[in-house]
Amino acid sequence: MNFPVLYLRKGAERRLKAGHLWVYSNEVDTRRSPLTEFEAGVQAELRASNDKPMGTIFVNPHALICGRLISRNASHGMTPQRLTQRMETALALRDRLFDKPFYRWVFGDSDGLSGLVIDRFDDTVVVQISTAGMELMKEAIIRAVQRLVHPAAIILKNDGKMRKVEGLDTYVEQAHGAEASLLKVEENGVRFEVPLEGGQKTGWFYDHRMNRQRLQAYAPGKRVLDVFSYVGGWGIQAACAGASQVTCVDSSSSAIDSVHHNARLNGLDNVETVEGDAFEALKALADEKEKFDIVVLDPPALIPRRRDQKAGEQAYARLNQLGLRLLERDGLLISASCSMHLSQEKLTDIIRGSGRKIDRFVQLLEQGHQAPDHPVIPGIPETDYIKSCFVRSLTGFF
């Protein structure tokens, strides 16, 4: 294939050589290859400043990440065949990891498919496309899904924030099969049903699967508070594992409805809910002198951009202080983060500081990571984003 050529500025190839797959617009030699000459989504050959071929990329001249590496072979573009091969390779890993078809099938750059996420919910597949290059491959993606797993339904949930950055319209579309309104999930032996309309991201967060499984070991006989509960992923699993009572907190009325629905689905009668802002709800519970054996804090990304770092870290600190205050003397705090810009070490330090602020002695028991259907590429720190700390809190110990 004959591709147009995009040239890098001198030295800009170092990060790509180290394993990254993104090209930023300020790394492009716009004198030799003006970005305005490229159409959004087009495939191009990438070359270093010394003319050495670096591979092929998807180009979007309108985005800060203007290039996404498809292959390190300059003659290999993203064809329907190559797309299918990579999806098949990703599928083989998930089928080896999990005995039932509930998982993240494709995790973007980690599976060599930048801009594409696919989640599998048994015979329903949800596809999320976030880049112009992958949008042009939409029909090939649908055909590959049909060929590889023969689903009853394929849903395109293309309403993510990244699409606006890429200059793409947002939409949700039934691409194949009968219309689906509910997504059925089975995780760690617990059943859930999630409404597709209004659901977050693809509808479910498989990334904390292993951390929720670890919660089950601590839950029997305990009183559990699940904050930012969404549809009850943590809380319902704790209840199914034998928690004596579970309280789920979320600001969304539809999410709260789903918590009750999922409790009934699993035959539970010990799950209650609080609808409202998480910080305000935690303060109100503290004012009411409520105490819990386990508090789970799994907020949305409080540091969405690097410029939000300081304010976001302060929000995590306030949140963890509130959570620790609600624990019984020998209680367990599970503090999670999906903020790419917050490291595991920084989260641990925030918890340490929060404990000292309210005179708690804290012990770090375990650290959790994202599930293996969200593989990390060492050269791409952005693929490593989930972390959790299991912390025991003691009052008056020292």
Coordinates of C-alpha atoms in Angstrom, one line a residue:
M1 CA 0.0 0.0 0.0
N2 CA 1.2 3.5 -0.8
F3 CA 0.7 5.8 2.2
P4 CA 1.3 9.5 2.7
V5 CA 4.2 10.2 4.9
L6 CA 4.2 12.0 8.3
Y7 CA 7.6 13.2 9.5
L8 CA 8.7 13.5 13.1
R9 CA 10.8 16.3 14.5
K10 CA 14.3 15.5 15.6
G11 CA 14.4 13.4 18.8
A12 CA 10.6 12.8 18.8
E13 CA 11.0 9.1 18.0
R14 CA 12.6 8.3 21.4
R15 CA 9.3 7.6 23.2
L16 CA 8.0 5.4 20.3
K17 CA 11.3 3.4 20.3
A18 CA 10.8 2.8 24.0
G19 CA 7.4 1.2 23.3
H20 CA 4.8 4.0 23.2
L21 CA 2.3 4.1 20.3
W22 CA 1.1 7.8 20.3
V23 CA 2.4 10.8 18.3
Y24 CA 1.5 14.2 19.6
S25 CA 0.9 17.1 17.3
N26 CA 3.9 19.1 18.6
E27 CA 6.2 16.2 17.7
V28 CA 5.4 16.5 14.0
D29 CA 7.7 18.2 11.5
T30 CA 4.9 20.3 10.0
R31 CA 7.3 21.9 7.5
R32 CA 7.9 18.6 5.8
S33 CA 4.4 17.2 6.4
P34 CA 1.8 19.8 7.3
L35 CA -1.0 18.2 9.4
T36 CA -3.6 20.2 7.4
E37 CA -2.9 18.0 4.4
F38 CA -4.1 14.8 6.2
E39 CA -7.7 13.8 6.5
A40 CA -9.0 12.6 9.8
G41 CA -8.7 8.8 10.1
V42 CA -6.3 8.3 7.2
Q43 CA -3.5 5.8 7.4
A44 CA 0.1 7.1 6.9
E45 CA 3.7 6.0 7.0
L46 CA 5.6 7.5 10.0
R47 CA 9.2 8.5 9.6
A48 CA 11.9 9.8 11.9
S49 CA 13.6 13.1 11.1
N50 CA 16.5 11.1 9.4
D51 CA 13.9 9.4 7.1
K52 CA 14.0 6.1 9.0
P53 CA 10.6 4.4 8.7
M54 CA 8.9 4.0 12.1
G55 CA 5.8 2.2 11.0
T56 CA 2.2 3.1 10.0
I57 CA -0.2 5.2 11.9
F58 CA -3.8 6.4 12.0
V59 CA -3.7 10.2 11.6
N60 CA -6.1 12.8 13.0
P61 CA -4.8 16.4 12.4
H62 CA -7.5 17.8 14.7
A63 CA -6.4 16.0 17.9
L64 CA -3.5 16.5 20.3
I65 CA -2.7 12.8 19.8
C66 CA -2.5 13.2 16.1
G67 CA -1.0 9.8 15.3
R68 CA -1.6 6.3 16.7
L69 CA 0.8 3.5 15.6
I70 CA -0.9 0.6 13.8
S71 CA 2.3 -1.4 13.0
R72 CA 6.0 -1.0 13.3
N73 CA 6.2 -2.3 9.7
A74 CA 5.9 0.7 7.4
S75 CA 4.2 -1.4 4.7
H76 CA 1.5 -2.8 7.0
G77 CA -1.7 -0.8 7.3
M78 CA -4.8 -1.7 9.2
T79 CA -6.7 -4.0 6.9
P80 CA -9.9 -5.8 7.8
Q81 CA -7.8 -9.0 7.9
R82 CA -5.2 -7.5 10.3
L83 CA -8.0 -6.1 12.4
T84 CA -9.7 -9.6 12.6
Q85 CA -6.4 -11.3 13.5
R86 CA -5.7 -8.9 16.4
M87 CA -9.3 -9.3 17.7
E88 CA -8.9 -13.1 17.5
T89 CA -5.6 -12.9 19.4
A90 CA -7.3 -10.8 22.1
L91 CA -10.2 -13.2 22.3
A92 CA -7.9 -16.2 22.8
L93 CA -6.3 -14.5 25.8
R94 CA -9.7 -13.8 27.5
D95 CA -11.1 -17.2 26.8
R96 CA -8.0 -18.6 28.5
L97 CA -8.4 -16.4 31.5
F98 CA -12.2 -16.7 32.1
D99 CA -14.5 -19.7 31.9
K100 CA -17.6 -17.6 31.0
P101 CA -18.0 -14.9 28.2
F102 CA -18.1 -11.9 30.5
Y103 CA -14.9 -9.7 30.0
R104 CA -13.3 -6.8 28.2
W105 CA -12.5 -8.4 24.9
V106 CA -10.4 -5.6 23.4
F107 CA -8.6 -3.0 25.5
G108 CA -7.4 -0.4 22.9
D109 CA -3.7 0.1 22.6
S110 CA -3.0 -2.9 24.9
D111 CA -4.3 -5.2 22.1
G112 CA -2.8 -3.2 19.2
L113 CA -6.2 -1.7 18.4
S114 CA -5.9 2.0 19.5
G115 CA -9.3 3.6 19.8
L116 CA -11.3 0.4 20.1
V117 CA -12.9 -1.1 23.2
I118 CA -15.1 -4.2 23.1
D119 CA -16.9 -5.7 26.1
R120 CA -18.6 -9.0 26.0
F121 CA -21.8 -9.8 28.0
D122 CA -22.4 -13.4 27.1
D123 CA -24.2 -13.2 23.7
T124 CA -24.3 -9.4 23.6
V125 CA -21.2 -7.4 22.5
V126 CA -20.8 -3.7 23.2
V127 CA -18.3 -1.9 20.9
Q128 CA -17.0 1.6 21.7
I129 CA -15.0 3.4 19.0
S130 CA -13.2 6.6 20.1
T131 CA -10.9 7.6 17.2
A132 CA -11.4 8.7 13.6
G133 CA -9.2 5.9 12.3
M134 CA -11.3 3.2 14.0
E135 CA -14.5 4.9 13.0
L136 CA -13.6 4.3 9.3
M137 CA -13.1 0.6 10.2
K138 CA -16.6 0.3 11.8
E139 CA -18.1 -2.1 9.3
A140 CA -15.0 -4.3 9.4
I141 CA -15.2 -4.4 13.2
I142 CA -18.8 -5.5 13.1
R143 CA -18.1 -8.2 10.6
A144 CA -15.1 -9.4 12.7
V145 CA -17.3 -9.6 15.9
Q146 CA -19.9 -11.6 14.0
R147 CA -17.4 -14.0 12.6
L148 CA -15.5 -14.6 15.8
V149 CA -18.2 -15.0 18.4
H150 CA -21.6 -15.1 16.5
P151 CA -23.4 -12.8 19.1
A152 CA -27.1 -12.4 19.3
A153 CA -26.6 -8.6 19.5
I154 CA -23.9 -6.0 18.7
I155 CA -24.3 -2.5 20.2
L156 CA -22.2 0.5 19.2
K157 CA -22.0 2.7 22.3
N158 CA -20.1 5.5 20.7
D159 CA -20.9 8.3 23.2
G160 CA -17.6 8.7 25.0
K161 CA -15.8 12.0 25.6
M162 CA -12.9 11.1 23.4
R163 CA -15.1 11.2 20.3
K164 CA -15.6 15.0 20.7
V165 CA -11.8 15.4 20.9
E166 CA -11.5 13.4 17.6
G167 CA -14.2 15.5 16.0
L168 CA -16.7 12.6 15.8
D169 CA -20.4 12.6 16.4
T170 CA -21.7 10.6 19.4
Y171 CA -24.4 8.0 19.0
V172 CA -25.7 4.7 20.3
E173 CA -26.7 2.2 17.7
Q174 CA -27.9 -1.4 17.4
A175 CA -25.6 -2.8 14.8
H176 CA -26.8 -6.3 14.8
G177 CA -29.5 -8.5 16.2
A178 CA -32.6 -7.8 18.4
E179 CA -32.6 -4.6 20.3
A180 CA -31.2 -5.0 23.8
S181 CA -32.1 -2.8 26.7
L182 CA -30.4 -4.7 29.5
L183 CA -26.9 -6.1 29.7
K184 CA -26.5 -9.3 31.7
V185 CA -23.3 -9.7 33.7
E186 CA -21.9 -12.5 35.8
E187 CA -18.8 -11.6 37.9
N188 CA -17.3 -13.7 40.6
G189 CA -20.4 -15.9 40.8
V190 CA -22.7 -12.9 41.2
R191 CA -25.4 -11.8 38.7
F192 CA -26.2 -8.3 37.6
E193 CA -28.4 -6.6 35.0
V194 CA -27.5 -3.2 33.8
P195 CA -29.7 -0.8 31.8
L196 CA -27.9 0.0 28.5
E197 CA -29.6 3.4 28.2
G198 CA -27.9 5.9 30.6
G199 CA -25.3 3.3 31.6
Q200 CA -21.7 4.5 32.2
K201 CA -19.1 3.7 29.5
T202 CA -19.9 0.3 28.0
G203 CA -22.3 -0.4 30.9
W204 CA -20.0 -2.3 33.3
F205 CA -16.5 -1.9 34.8
Y206 CA -14.7 -5.3 34.4
D207 CA -11.4 -3.6 35.5
H208 CA -12.0 -4.1 39.2
R209 CA -13.1 -7.7 38.9
M210 CA -10.2 -9.1 40.9
N211 CA -10.4 -6.4 43.6
R212 CA -14.1 -7.1 44.1
Q213 CA -13.3 -10.8 44.4
R214 CA -10.8 -10.0 47.2
L215 CA -13.5 -8.0 49.0
Q216 CA -15.6 -11.2 49.3
A217 CA -12.9 -12.7 51.5
Y218 CA -13.3 -9.9 54.1
A219 CA -17.1 -9.5 53.8
P220 CA -18.7 -12.3 55.9
G221 CA -20.6 -11.0 58.8
K222 CA -19.5 -7.4 58.2
R223 CA -21.4 -4.2 57.8
V224 CA -20.4 -2.7 54.4
L225 CA -20.6 0.8 52.9
D226 CA -20.2 1.0 49.1
V227 CA -19.6 4.6 48.0
F228 CA -20.0 5.6 44.3
S229 CA -21.7 2.3 44.0
Y230 CA -23.2 2.7 40.4
V231 CA -25.3 -0.5 40.1
G232 CA -23.8 -2.2 43.2
G233 CA -20.8 -4.0 41.8
W234 CA -18.9 -4.0 45.1
G235 CA -21.8 -4.0 47.5
I236 CA -23.9 -6.7 46.0
Q237 CA -20.8 -9.0 45.8
A238 CA -20.1 -8.3 49.4
A239 CA -23.7 -9.2 50.3
C240 CA -23.5 -12.4 48.3
A241 CA -20.3 -13.3 50.2
G242 CA -22.1 -13.1 53.5
A243 CA -22.0 -9.4 54.6
S244 CA -24.6 -8.8 57.3
Q245 CA -25.7 -5.5 55.9
V246 CA -24.8 -3.4 52.9
T247 CA -25.4 0.3 52.2
C248 CA -24.8 1.6 48.6
V249 CA -24.4 5.3 47.9
D250 CA -24.7 6.9 44.5
S251 CA -25.9 10.3 43.1
S252 CA -27.9 8.7 40.2
S253 CA -31.5 7.6 40.8
S254 CA -31.3 5.1 38.0
A255 CA -28.2 3.6 39.4
I256 CA -29.9 3.3 42.8
D257 CA -32.9 1.6 41.1
S258 CA -30.4 -0.9 39.6
V259 CA -28.9 -1.6 43.0
H260 CA -32.3 -2.7 44.3
H261 CA -33.0 -4.7 41.1
N262 CA -29.6 -6.5 41.4
A263 CA -30.2 -7.2 45.1
R264 CA -33.5 -8.9 44.2
L265 CA -31.9 -10.7 41.3
N266 CA -29.5 -12.4 43.8
G267 CA -32.2 -13.0 46.5
L268 CA -30.8 -10.4 48.9
D269 CA -32.8 -8.5 51.5
N270 CA -30.0 -6.8 53.4
V271 CA -29.1 -4.1 50.9
E272 CA -30.1 -0.5 51.4
T273 CA -29.3 2.7 49.4
V274 CA -28.6 6.4 49.9
E275 CA -29.1 8.7 46.9
G276 CA -27.0 11.8 46.9
D277 CA -23.5 13.4 46.5
A278 CA -20.9 11.0 48.0
F279 CA -19.1 13.6 50.0
E280 CA -22.3 15.0 51.5
A281 CA -23.6 11.5 52.2
L282 CA -20.4 10.5 54.0
K283 CA -20.6 13.7 56.1
A284 CA -24.2 13.0 57.0
L285 CA -23.4 9.4 58.0
A286 CA -20.6 10.7 60.2
D287 CA -22.9 13.3 61.8
E288 CA -25.4 10.4 62.5
K289 CA -22.5 8.5 64.3
E290 CA -22.9 5.6 61.8
K291 CA -20.0 3.1 61.8
F292 CA -19.1 0.3 59.3
D293 CA -16.8 -2.6 59.3
I294 CA -15.8 -2.1 55.6
V295 CA -15.9 1.1 53.6
V296 CA -15.4 0.9 49.8
L297 CA -14.4 4.1 48.0
D298 CA -14.4 3.7 44.2
P299 CA -14.9 7.2 42.7
P300 CA -14.8 8.2 39.1
A301 CA -11.5 9.7 37.9
L302 CA -11.0 12.7 40.2
I303 CA -7.9 13.8 38.2
P304 CA -9.3 13.7 34.6
R305 CA -6.4 15.8 33.2
R306 CA -2.9 16.5 34.4
R307 CA -3.8 20.1 35.2
D308 CA -6.3 18.8 37.7
Q309 CA -3.6 17.1 39.7
K310 CA -3.6 19.3 42.8
A311 CA -7.3 19.7 43.1
G312 CA -7.8 15.9 42.4
E313 CA -5.3 14.8 45.1
Q314 CA -7.0 17.1 47.6
A315 CA -10.4 15.5 46.7
Y316 CA -8.9 12.0 47.2
A317 CA -7.6 13.1 50.6
R318 CA -11.0 14.5 51.7
L319 CA -12.7 11.4 50.5
N320 CA -10.3 9.0 52.4
Q321 CA -10.5 11.0 55.6
L322 CA -14.3 10.8 55.5
G323 CA -14.2 7.1 54.8
L324 CA -11.7 6.4 57.6
R325 CA -13.9 8.3 60.1
L326 CA -16.8 6.0 59.4
L327 CA -14.9 2.8 60.2
E328 CA -15.2 0.8 63.3
R329 CA -12.0 0.5 65.4
D330 CA -10.8 -2.5 63.5
G331 CA -12.3 -1.6 60.2
L332 CA -11.2 -2.1 56.5
L333 CA -11.0 0.7 54.0
I334 CA -10.9 -0.3 50.3
S335 CA -9.7 2.9 48.5
A336 CA -9.7 2.7 44.7
S337 CA -8.8 5.0 41.9
C338 CA -9.2 4.9 38.1
S339 CA -7.2 8.2 37.6
M340 CA -4.4 7.6 35.2
H341 CA -2.5 10.5 36.7
L342 CA -2.6 9.1 40.3
S343 CA 0.1 6.5 41.0
Q344 CA -0.3 3.6 43.4
E345 CA 2.4 5.1 45.5
K346 CA 0.6 8.5 45.7
L347 CA -2.7 6.9 46.6
T348 CA -1.0 5.0 49.4
D349 CA 0.6 8.2 50.6
I350 CA -2.7 10.0 50.5
I351 CA -4.2 7.3 52.7
R352 CA -1.2 7.5 55.1
G353 CA -1.7 11.3 55.4
S354 CA -5.5 10.9 55.8
G355 CA -4.9 8.4 58.6
R356 CA -2.5 10.7 60.4
K357 CA -4.9 13.7 60.0
I358 CA -7.6 11.9 62.0
D359 CA -5.2 10.0 64.3
R360 CA -5.7 6.5 62.9
F361 CA -3.1 3.8 62.7
V362 CA -3.4 2.2 59.3
Q363 CA -2.0 -1.1 57.9
L364 CA -1.7 -1.7 54.2
L365 CA -2.9 -5.3 53.8
E366 CA -3.1 -5.7 50.0
Q367 CA -2.8 -3.6 46.8
G368 CA -5.0 -4.4 43.9
H369 CA -4.6 -3.9 40.2
Q370 CA -6.7 -4.0 37.1
A371 CA -7.9 -7.4 35.9
P372 CA -5.9 -9.2 33.2
D373 CA -8.5 -8.5 30.5
H374 CA -7.1 -4.9 30.8
P375 CA -3.4 -5.8 30.1
V376 CA -0.8 -3.1 30.7
I377 CA 1.8 -2.3 28.1
P378 CA 5.0 -1.3 30.0
G379 CA 5.9 1.4 27.4
I380 CA 2.4 3.0 27.6
P381 CA 1.8 4.2 31.2
E382 CA -1.7 5.3 30.2
T383 CA -2.7 1.6 30.0
D384 CA -1.9 1.2 33.8
Y385 CA -4.7 3.1 35.5
I386 CA -6.5 1.0 38.1
K387 CA -5.3 0.7 41.6
S388 CA -6.7 -0.1 45.0
C389 CA -5.5 -0.3 48.6
F390 CA -7.0 -2.6 51.3
V391 CA -6.2 -0.8 54.5
R392 CA -6.9 -1.9 58.1
S393 CA -7.6 1.1 60.4
L394 CA -7.1 1.0 64.1
T395 CA -8.1 3.6 66.6
G396 CA -6.1 4.2 69.8
F397 CA -3.6 1.4 68.8
F398 CA -0.6 3.7 69.3

